[in-house]
PDB file of C-alpha atoms and ligand atoms in Angstrom:
ATOM      1  CA  MET Y   1     -63.443  15.269 -11.513  1.00 97.00           C
ATOM      2  CA  LYS Y   2     -66.209  14.654  -9.069  1.00 98.00           C
ATOM      3  CA  VAL Y   3     -65.109  13.154  -5.534  1.00 98.00           C
ATOM      4  CA  ILE Y   4     -67.080  11.023  -3.486  1.00 98.00           C
ATOM      5  CA  VAL Y   5     -65.893  10.471   0.122  1.00 98.00           C
ATOM      6  CA  THR Y   6     -67.663   7.399   1.698  1.00 98.00           C
ATOM      7  CA  LYS Y   7     -67.002   6.206   5.436  1.00 98.00           C
ATOM      8  CA  ASP Y   8     -65.573   2.868   4.329  1.00 98.00           C
ATOM      9  CA  TYR Y   9     -64.781   0.256   2.051  1.00 98.00           C
ATOM     10  CA  GLU Y  10     -68.281  -1.255   2.059  1.00 98.00           C
ATOM     11  CA  ALA Y  11     -70.021   2.179   1.456  1.00 98.00           C
ATOM     12  CA  MET Y  12     -67.285   2.985  -1.491  1.00 98.00           C
ATOM     13  CA  SER Y  13     -68.232  -0.147  -2.991  1.00 98.00           C
ATOM     14  CA  GLU Y  14     -72.144   0.369  -2.650  1.00 98.00           C
ATOM     15  CA  ALA Y  15     -71.559   3.805  -4.365  1.00 98.00           C
ATOM     16  CA  ALA Y  16     -69.790   2.349  -7.436  1.00 98.00           C
ATOM     17  CA  PHE Y  17     -72.468  -0.300  -7.581  1.00 98.00           C
ATOM     18  CA  ARG Y  18     -75.274   2.140  -7.682  1.00 98.00           C
ATOM     19  CA  LEU Y  19     -73.420   3.842 -10.885  1.00 98.00           C
ATOM     20  CA  VAL Y  20     -72.629   0.697 -12.378  1.00 98.00           C
ATOM     21  CA  LYS Y  21     -76.511  -0.854 -12.150  1.00 98.00           C
ATOM     22  CA  THR Y  22     -77.504   2.576 -13.323  1.00 98.00           C
ATOM     23  CA  VAL Y  23     -75.484   2.053 -16.709  1.00 98.00           C
ATOM     24  CA  VAL Y  24     -76.059  -1.616 -16.915  1.00 98.00           C
ATOM     25  CA  THR Y  25     -79.875  -0.761 -16.432  1.00 98.00           C
ATOM     26  CA  ALA Y  26     -80.211   2.018 -19.187  1.00 98.00           C
ATOM     27  CA  LYS Y  27     -77.879   0.435 -21.576  1.00 98.00           C
ATOM     28  CA  PRO Y  28     -78.134  -3.807 -21.476  1.00 98.00           C
ATOM     29  CA  ASN Y  29     -75.554  -3.854 -24.237  1.00 98.00           C
ATOM     30  CA  ALA Y  30     -73.025  -1.498 -22.389  1.00 98.00           C
ATOM     31  CA  VAL Y  31     -69.282  -1.816 -22.785  1.00 98.00           C
ATOM     32  CA  LEU Y  32     -67.960  -2.172 -19.099  1.00 98.00           C
ATOM     33  CA  GLY Y  33     -63.893  -1.415 -18.764  1.00 98.00           C
ATOM     34  CA  LEU Y  34     -63.118  -3.798 -15.909  1.00 98.00           C
ATOM     35  CA  ALA Y  35     -60.064  -3.625 -13.217  1.00 98.00           C
ATOM     36  CA  THR Y  36     -59.042  -6.368 -11.192  1.00 97.00           C
ATOM     37  CA  GLY Y  37     -56.983  -6.527  -7.895  1.00 96.00           C
ATOM     38  CA  THR Y  38     -58.269  -5.797  -4.239  1.00 96.00           C
ATOM     39  CA  THR Y  39     -60.236  -2.524  -4.692  1.00 98.00           C
ATOM     40  CA  PRO Y  40     -62.887  -3.649  -7.090  1.00 98.00           C
ATOM     41  CA  LEU Y  41     -64.041  -7.057  -5.193  1.00 98.00           C
ATOM     42  CA  GLY Y  42     -66.771  -5.409  -3.201  1.00 98.00           C
ATOM     43  CA  LEU Y  43     -68.348  -3.795  -6.133  1.00 98.00           C
ATOM     44  CA  TYR Y  44     -68.175  -7.089  -7.673  1.00 98.00           C
ATOM     45  CA  ALA Y  45     -69.759  -9.159  -4.977  1.00 98.00           C
ATOM     46  CA  ARG Y  46     -72.465  -6.517  -5.286  1.00 98.00           C
ATOM     47  CA  MET Y  47     -72.963  -6.975  -9.034  1.00 98.00           C
ATOM     48  CA  ALA Y  48     -73.047 -10.925  -8.231  1.00 98.00           C
ATOM     49  CA  GLU Y  49     -75.533 -10.324  -5.597  1.00 98.00           C
ATOM     50  CA  ASP Y  50     -77.629  -7.904  -7.432  1.00 98.00           C
ATOM     51  CA  HIS Y  51     -78.106 -10.324 -10.177  1.00 98.00           C
ATOM     52  CA  ALA Y  52     -78.811 -13.102  -8.273  1.00 98.00           C
ATOM     53  CA  ALA Y  53     -81.436 -11.270  -6.483  1.00 98.00           C
ATOM     54  CA  CYS Y  54     -82.945  -8.927  -8.990  1.00 97.00           C
ATOM     55  CA  GLY Y  55     -82.156 -10.811 -12.238  1.00 97.00           C
ATOM     56  CA  THR Y  56     -79.859  -7.778 -13.932  1.00 98.00           C
ATOM     57  CA  SER Y  57     -79.071  -9.004 -17.233  1.00 97.00           C
ATOM     58  CA  TYR Y  58     -75.391  -9.173 -18.405  1.00 98.00           C
ATOM     59  CA  ARG Y  59     -76.569 -11.215 -21.394  1.00 98.00           C
ATOM     60  CA  GLU Y  60     -75.630  -8.385 -23.929  1.00 98.00           C
ATOM     61  CA  ILE Y  61     -72.966  -6.838 -21.760  1.00 98.00           C
ATOM     62  CA  LYS Y  62     -69.430  -6.686 -23.349  1.00 98.00           C
ATOM     63  CA  THR Y  63     -66.409  -6.322 -21.148  1.00 98.00           C
ATOM     64  CA  VAL Y  64     -62.685  -5.209 -21.748  1.00 98.00           C
ATOM     65  CA  ASN Y  65     -60.104  -5.503 -18.978  1.00 98.00           C
ATOM     66  CA  LEU Y  66     -57.510  -3.422 -18.341  1.00 98.00           C
ATOM     67  CA  ASP Y  67     -54.569  -5.784 -18.178  1.00 98.00           C
ATOM     68  CA  GLU Y  68     -52.782  -9.259 -17.921  1.00 98.00           C
ATOM     69  CA  TYR Y  69     -49.347 -10.494 -16.704  1.00 97.00           C
ATOM     70  CA  VAL Y  70     -47.109 -11.987 -19.187  1.00 97.00           C
ATOM     71  CA  GLY Y  71     -46.878 -15.949 -19.143  1.00 96.00           C
ATOM     72  CA  LEU Y  72     -50.138 -16.157 -17.248  1.00 96.00           C
ATOM     73  CA  GLY Y  73     -53.342 -17.633 -18.609  1.00 96.00           C
ATOM     74  CA  PRO Y  74     -57.116 -18.784 -17.240  1.00 96.00           C
ATOM     75  CA  GLU Y  75     -55.095 -22.239 -15.649  1.00 95.00           C
ATOM     76  CA  SER Y  76     -53.071 -20.268 -13.437  1.00 95.00           C
ATOM     77  CA  ASP Y  77     -55.061 -18.724 -10.160  1.00 93.00           C
ATOM     78  CA  GLN Y  78     -52.865 -15.882 -10.305  1.00 94.00           C
ATOM     79  CA  SER Y  79     -53.800 -14.593 -13.921  1.00 96.00           C
ATOM     80  CA  TYR Y  80     -56.470 -12.034 -14.042  1.00 97.00           C
ATOM     81  CA  VAL Y  81     -58.348 -13.699 -16.585  1.00 98.00           C
ATOM     82  CA  TYR Y  82     -58.974 -16.341 -13.979  1.00 98.00           C
ATOM     83  CA  PHE Y  83     -59.438 -13.792 -11.139  1.00 97.00           C
ATOM     84  CA  MET Y  84     -62.184 -12.335 -13.231  1.00 98.00           C
ATOM     85  CA  ARG Y  85     -63.930 -15.533 -14.151  1.00 98.00           C
ATOM     86  CA  LYS Y  86     -63.917 -16.510 -10.220  1.00 98.00           C
ATOM     87  CA  ASN Y  87     -64.868 -13.287  -9.052  1.00 98.00           C
ATOM     88  CA  LEU Y  88     -67.355 -11.746 -11.411  1.00 98.00           C
ATOM     89  CA  PHE Y  89     -68.370 -13.772 -14.684  1.00 98.00           C
ATOM     90  CA  GLU Y  90     -69.134 -16.667 -13.548  1.00 98.00           C
ATOM     91  CA  HIS Y  91     -71.908 -15.342 -10.743  1.00 98.00           C
ATOM     92  CA  LEU Y  92     -73.357 -13.492 -13.949  1.00 98.00           C
ATOM     93  CA  ASP Y  93     -75.114 -14.433 -16.907  1.00 98.00           C
ATOM     94  CA  LEU Y  94     -72.544 -13.101 -19.090  1.00 98.00           C
ATOM     95  CA  PRO Y  95     -71.370 -14.985 -22.210  1.00 98.00           C
ATOM     96  CA  LEU Y  96     -67.470 -15.608 -21.693  1.00 98.00           C
ATOM     97  CA  GLU Y  97     -67.112 -15.004 -25.425  1.00 98.00           C
ATOM     98  CA  ASN Y  98     -68.447 -11.236 -24.638  1.00 98.00           C
ATOM     99  CA  THR Y  99     -65.343 -10.712 -22.094  1.00 98.00           C
ATOM    100  CA  ASN Y 100     -61.843  -9.679 -23.370  1.00 98.00           C
ATOM    101  CA  ILE Y 101     -58.425  -9.657 -21.589  1.00 98.00           C
ATOM    102  CA  ALA Y 102     -55.087  -9.612 -23.659  1.00 98.00           C
ATOM    103  CA  ASN Y 103     -53.733 -12.852 -23.685  1.00 98.00           C
ATOM    104  CA  GLY Y 104     -50.579 -13.009 -21.458  1.00 98.00           C
ATOM    105  CA  LYS Y 105     -49.755 -16.259 -23.150  1.00 98.00           C
ATOM    106  CA  ALA Y 106     -49.391 -14.723 -26.617  1.00 98.00           C
ATOM    107  CA  GLU Y 107     -46.535 -16.301 -28.466  1.00 97.00           C
ATOM    108  CA  ASP Y 108     -46.076 -12.722 -29.999  1.00 98.00           C
ATOM    109  CA  LEU Y 109     -46.880 -10.246 -27.352  1.00 98.00           C
ATOM    110  CA  GLU Y 110     -46.502  -7.021 -29.710  1.00 98.00           C
ATOM    111  CA  ALA Y 111     -49.121  -8.517 -31.961  1.00 98.00           C
ATOM    112  CA  GLU Y 112     -51.379  -9.206 -28.991  1.00 98.00           C
ATOM    113  CA  CYS Y 113     -51.171  -5.543 -28.135  1.00 98.00           C
ATOM    114  CA  ALA Y 114     -52.126  -4.570 -31.734  1.00 98.00           C
ATOM    115  CA  ARG Y 115     -54.957  -6.854 -31.839  1.00 98.00           C
ATOM    116  CA  TYR Y 116     -56.510  -5.511 -28.376  1.00 98.00           C
ATOM    117  CA  ASN Y 117     -55.839  -1.869 -29.335  1.00 97.00           C
ATOM    118  CA  ALA Y 118     -57.857  -2.535 -32.359  1.00 98.00           C
ATOM    119  CA  LEU Y 119     -60.544  -4.401 -30.414  1.00 98.00           C
ATOM    120  CA  LEU Y 120     -60.782  -1.400 -27.902  1.00 98.00           C
ATOM    121  CA  ALA Y 121     -61.217   0.907 -30.837  1.00 97.00           C
ATOM    122  CA  THR Y 122     -64.423  -1.123 -31.637  1.00 97.00           C
ATOM    123  CA  LEU Y 123     -65.448  -1.202 -28.117  1.00 98.00           C
ATOM    124  CA  GLN Y 124     -65.505   2.213 -26.410  1.00 98.00           C
ATOM    125  CA  GLN Y 125     -66.173   1.580 -22.845  1.00 98.00           C
ATOM    126  CA  ASP Y 126     -69.574   3.198 -21.250  1.00 98.00           C
ATOM    127  CA  VAL Y 127     -67.818   2.958 -18.053  1.00 98.00           C
ATOM    128  CA  GLN Y 128     -64.311   2.231 -17.377  1.00 99.00           C
ATOM    129  CA  ILE Y 129     -64.124   0.974 -13.748  1.00 98.00           C
ATOM    130  CA  LEU Y 130     -60.030   1.681 -12.148  1.00 98.00           C
ATOM    131  CA  GLY Y 131     -58.037   1.415  -8.928  1.00 98.00           C
ATOM    132  CA  ILE Y 132     -54.902   3.117  -8.166  1.00 98.00           C
ATOM    133  CA  GLY Y 133     -51.759   1.703  -7.294  1.00 96.00           C
ATOM    134  CA  SER Y 134     -49.606   3.424  -4.624  1.00 95.00           C
ATOM    135  CA  ASN Y 135     -47.194   4.797  -6.757  1.00 95.00           C
ATOM    136  CA  GLY Y 136     -50.328   6.487  -8.964  1.00 97.00           C
ATOM    137  CA  HIS Y 137     -50.426   3.798 -11.560  1.00 97.00           C
ATOM    138  CA  ILE Y 138     -53.968   2.980 -13.338  1.00 98.00           C
ATOM    139  CA  ALA Y 139     -54.224  -0.474 -15.183  1.00 98.00           C
ATOM    140  CA  PHE Y 140     -49.867  -1.367 -15.585  1.00 96.00           C
ATOM    141  CA  ASN Y 141     -49.298   2.459 -16.483  1.00 97.00           C
ATOM    142  CA  GLU Y 142     -46.496   3.053 -14.500  1.00 95.00           C
ATOM    143  CA  PRO Y 143     -44.886   6.322 -13.545  1.00 96.00           C
ATOM    144  CA  GLY Y 144     -43.331   7.928 -16.828  1.00 97.00           C
ATOM    145  CA  THR Y 145     -45.714   6.400 -18.964  1.00 97.00           C
ATOM    146  CA  PRO Y 146     -46.487   8.668 -21.698  1.00 98.00           C
ATOM    147  CA  PHE Y 147     -50.353   9.952 -21.801  1.00 98.00           C
ATOM    148  CA  GLY Y 148     -50.470   9.007 -25.711  1.00 98.00           C
ATOM    149  CA  ALA Y 149     -49.555   5.447 -24.951  1.00 97.00           C
ATOM    150  CA  GLU Y 150     -51.859   2.577 -26.128  1.00 98.00           C
ATOM    151  CA  THR Y 151     -51.881  -1.354 -25.235  1.00 98.00           C
ATOM    152  CA  HIS Y 152     -48.267  -1.918 -24.433  1.00 98.00           C
ATOM    153  CA  VAL Y 153     -46.098  -4.636 -23.047  1.00 98.00           C
ATOM    154  CA  VAL Y 154     -44.582  -3.053 -19.868  1.00 97.00           C
ATOM    155  CA  GLN Y 155     -42.022  -3.932 -17.297  1.00 95.00           C
ATOM    156  CA  LEU Y 156     -43.634  -3.644 -13.812  1.00 92.00           C
ATOM    157  CA  ALA Y 157     -42.346  -1.128 -11.119  1.00 90.00           C
ATOM    158  CA  GLU Y 158     -40.494  -2.402  -8.007  1.00 93.00           C
ATOM    159  CA  SER Y 159     -43.152  -1.066  -6.146  1.00 91.00           C
ATOM    160  CA  THR Y 160     -45.732  -2.889  -7.893  1.00 92.00           C
ATOM    161  CA  ILE Y 161     -44.073  -5.968  -7.390  1.00 94.00           C
ATOM    162  CA  ARG Y 162     -43.930  -5.146  -3.658  1.00 93.00           C
ATOM    163  CA  ASP Y 163     -47.510  -4.354  -3.462  1.00 90.00           C
ATOM    164  CA  ASN Y 164     -48.817  -7.325  -5.765  1.00 91.00           C
ATOM    165  CA  ALA Y 165     -46.251  -9.966  -3.826  1.00 92.00           C
ATOM    166  CA  ARG Y 166     -49.004 -10.315  -1.234  1.00 89.00           C
ATOM    167  CA  LEU Y 167     -51.015 -12.361  -3.600  1.00 87.00           C
ATOM    168  CA  PHE Y 168     -48.388 -14.380  -4.777  1.00 91.00           C
ATOM    169  CA  ALA Y 169     -46.476 -17.308  -2.652  1.00 90.00           C
ATOM    170  CA  ARG Y 170     -43.287 -15.689  -3.032  1.00 92.00           C
ATOM    171  CA  GLU Y 171     -42.104 -12.382  -4.167  1.00 93.00           C
ATOM    172  CA  GLU Y 172     -39.865 -13.894  -6.902  1.00 93.00           C
ATOM    173  CA  ASP Y 173     -43.408 -15.750  -8.221  1.00 92.00           C
ATOM    174  CA  VAL Y 174     -44.739 -12.136  -9.287  1.00 93.00           C
ATOM    175  CA  PRO Y 175     -44.338 -11.917 -13.089  1.00 95.00           C
ATOM    176  CA  ARG Y 176     -42.233  -8.856 -14.101  1.00 96.00           C
ATOM    177  CA  SER Y 177     -43.824  -7.641 -17.283  1.00 97.00           C
ATOM    178  CA  ALA Y 178     -47.475  -7.262 -18.329  1.00 98.00           C
ATOM    179  CA  LEU Y 179     -49.957  -6.300 -21.172  1.00 98.00           C
ATOM    180  CA  THR Y 180     -51.778  -3.069 -20.413  1.00 98.00           C
ATOM    181  CA  MET Y 181     -54.212  -0.858 -22.025  1.00 98.00           C
ATOM    182  CA  GLY Y 182     -52.412   2.504 -22.194  1.00 98.00           C
ATOM    183  CA  LEU Y 183     -53.637   5.836 -20.740  1.00 98.00           C
ATOM    184  CA  LYS Y 184     -54.887   7.082 -24.160  1.00 98.00           C
ATOM    185  CA  ASN Y 185     -57.339   3.561 -24.088  1.00 98.00           C
ATOM    186  CA  ILE Y 186     -58.577   4.568 -20.697  1.00 98.00           C
ATOM    187  CA  MET Y 187     -59.211   8.241 -21.380  1.00 98.00           C
ATOM    188  CA  HIS Y 188     -61.054   6.952 -24.852  1.00 98.00           C
ATOM    189  CA  ALA Y 189     -63.894   5.347 -22.187  1.00 98.00           C
ATOM    190  CA  ARG Y 190     -67.395   7.629 -22.053  1.00 98.00           C
ATOM    191  CA  ARG Y 191     -67.368   7.465 -18.254  1.00 98.00           C
ATOM    192  CA  VAL Y 192     -64.439   6.677 -15.608  1.00 98.00           C
ATOM    193  CA  ILE Y 193     -64.934   5.581 -12.014  1.00 98.00           C
ATOM    194  CA  ILE Y 194     -61.895   5.258  -9.972  1.00 99.00           C
ATOM    195  CA  LEU Y 195     -62.166   3.698  -6.218  1.00 99.00           C
ATOM    196  CA  ALA Y 196     -59.701   3.590  -3.780  1.00 98.00           C
ATOM    197  CA  ASN Y 197     -59.604   2.825  -0.164  1.00 98.00           C
ATOM    198  CA  GLY Y 198     -56.945   2.765   2.708  1.00 98.00           C
ATOM    199  CA  GLN Y 199     -54.151   4.631   3.857  1.00 98.00           C
ATOM    200  CA  ASN Y 200     -51.267   3.390   1.627  1.00 97.00           C
ATOM    201  CA  LYS Y 201     -53.474   4.912  -1.170  1.00 98.00           C
ATOM    202  CA  ALA Y 202     -53.758   8.405   0.130  1.00 98.00           C
ATOM    203  CA  LYS Y 203     -50.629  10.109  -1.332  1.00 98.00           C
ATOM    204  CA  ALA Y 204     -51.510   8.613  -4.985  1.00 98.00           C
ATOM    205  CA  VAL Y 205     -55.279  10.027  -4.394  1.00 98.00           C
ATOM    206  CA  LYS Y 206     -53.846  13.693  -3.273  1.00 98.00           C
ATOM    207  CA  GLY Y 207     -51.676  13.686  -6.492  1.00 98.00           C
ATOM    208  CA  LEU Y 208     -54.437  12.244  -8.574  1.00 98.00           C
ATOM    209  CA  VAL Y 209     -56.930  15.122  -7.571  1.00 98.00           C
ATOM    210  CA  GLU Y 210     -54.567  18.218  -6.205  1.00 98.00           C
ATOM    211  CA  GLY Y 211     -51.352  17.409  -8.231  1.00 96.00           C
ATOM    212  CA  PRO Y 212     -50.150  18.760 -11.474  1.00 98.00           C
ATOM    213  CA  VAL Y 213     -51.182  16.834 -14.477  1.00 98.00           C
ATOM    214  CA  THR Y 214     -48.035  14.762 -14.824  1.00 98.00           C
ATOM    215  CA  GLU Y 215     -46.478  11.415 -16.430  1.00 98.00           C
ATOM    216  CA  SER Y 216     -45.028  10.968 -13.219  1.00 98.00           C
ATOM    217  CA  LEU Y 217     -48.029  10.195 -11.470  1.00 98.00           C
ATOM    218  CA  PRO Y 218     -50.265   8.539 -14.261  1.00 98.00           C
ATOM    219  CA  ALA Y 219     -53.600   8.551 -12.614  1.00 98.00           C
ATOM    220  CA  SER Y 220     -53.549  12.638 -12.711  1.00 98.00           C
ATOM    221  CA  VAL Y 221     -54.352  12.761 -16.543  1.00 98.00           C
ATOM    222  CA  LEU Y 222     -58.212  11.843 -15.263  1.00 98.00           C
ATOM    223  CA  GLN Y 223     -58.097  15.499 -14.552  1.00 98.00           C
ATOM    224  CA  LEU Y 224     -58.610  16.044 -18.217  1.00 98.00           C
ATOM    225  CA  HIS Y 225     -61.028  13.329 -18.558  1.00 98.00           C
ATOM    226  CA  PRO Y 226     -64.475  15.175 -19.061  1.00 98.00           C
ATOM    227  CA  ASP Y 227     -66.532  12.326 -16.993  1.00 98.00           C
ATOM    228  CA  CYS Y 228     -64.298  11.239 -14.090  1.00 98.00           C
ATOM    229  CA  THR Y 229     -65.829  10.079 -10.477  1.00 98.00           C
ATOM    230  CA  LEU Y 230     -63.222   9.297  -7.844  1.00 98.00           C
ATOM    231  CA  ILE Y 231     -65.034   7.300  -5.111  1.00 99.00           C
ATOM    232  CA  ILE Y 232     -62.679   6.955  -1.869  1.00 98.00           C
ATOM    233  CA  ASP Y 233     -63.008   5.792   1.812  1.00 98.00           C
ATOM    234  CA  GLU Y 234     -61.968   8.395   4.424  1.00 98.00           C
ATOM    235  CA  ALA Y 235     -58.416   7.018   4.751  1.00 98.00           C
ATOM    236  CA  ALA Y 236     -57.961   7.313   1.247  1.00 98.00           C
ATOM    237  CA  ALA Y 237     -59.225  11.056   1.164  1.00 98.00           C
ATOM    238  CA  SER Y 238     -57.159  11.784   4.708  1.00 98.00           C
ATOM    239  CA  LEU Y 239     -54.421  14.067   2.838  1.00 98.00           C
ATOM    240  CA  LEU Y 240     -56.904  16.109   0.506  1.00 97.00           C
TER     241      LEU Y 240
HETATM  242  C1  F6R E 301     -55.713  -3.955 -11.802  1.00 57.60           C
HETATM  243  C2  F6R E 301     -55.057  -2.886 -12.309  1.00 57.60           C
HETATM  244  C3  F6R E 301     -54.315  -1.945 -11.197  1.00 57.60           C
HETATM  245  C4  F6R E 301     -54.975  -1.712  -9.979  1.00 57.60           C
HETATM  246  C5  F6R E 301     -54.015  -1.292  -8.937  1.00 57.60           C
HETATM  247  C6  F6R E 301     -54.751  -1.128  -7.607  1.00 57.60           C
HETATM  248  O1  F6R E 301     -56.091  -4.424 -12.968  1.00 57.60           O
HETATM  249  O2  F6R E 301     -54.863  -2.535 -13.390  1.00 57.60           O
HETATM  250  O3  F6R E 301     -54.085  -0.765 -11.492  1.00 57.60           O
HETATM  251  O4  F6R E 301     -56.283  -1.361  -9.824  1.00 57.60           O
HETATM  252  O5  F6R E 301     -52.664  -1.829  -8.843  1.00 57.60           O
HETATM  253  O6  F6R E 301     -54.434  -2.740  -6.870  1.00 57.60           O
HETATM  254  P1  F6R E 301     -55.308  -3.218  -5.520  1.00 57.60           P
HETATM  255  O7  F6R E 301     -56.987  -2.572  -6.036  1.00 57.60           O
HETATM  256  O8  F6R E 301     -55.231  -4.281  -5.495  1.00 57.60           O
HETATM  257  O9  F6R E 301     -54.943  -2.164  -4.610  1.00 57.60           O
END
């Protein structure tokens, strides 16, 4: 794993943007694997700015997102599909039909997981962007998830519900379950870029880089990926 330590959040976002721009420029029909959460917002803002300033085209790009809350759809401003449209897609020339996020409102969630999984098999990510949870989760693969897991329905860990409560009016409003790509789907990406900033990620980052490869810390599976770059600020790197 290549580790890049940057001074702060802005420098982390800039370093990630440079890598993503290289992929998009070299391969205009690339498949981008995308994450939600606070961490990639600086990256997405830079992609939007660059598109406006330099005209970098996303017309032929396809995207696949990591996860979605069960029960939420585009009309809900807490859904991940809403998040992606507002923070990235509507700022690019990316056709919405080229974007893919599991449907949290599907009547048959198992069938939706199977559909999304089959789609991922046809859309290998040229680059997969990841954040990391304070408990070491990636996407919503919580501690204990088998490394061989594919897209599945997951009950969120109490720590994840607490971490994500800041984005909801009340902790009770955080959905208790989600649809998520599995670790196998993430490992299938040609290249992985994982981002982390802030002291509250330092312990998970230490486990990711220096710990044993264990299902207790799902992100540690990335030690086995042939092309993984970790970009972190000094606070997230403080225990390394
Ligand atoms: C988001 C996702 C999550 C987040 C992680 C960190 O799609 O899959 O794994 O990347 O929970 O979230 P933030 O960036 O909000 O700290």
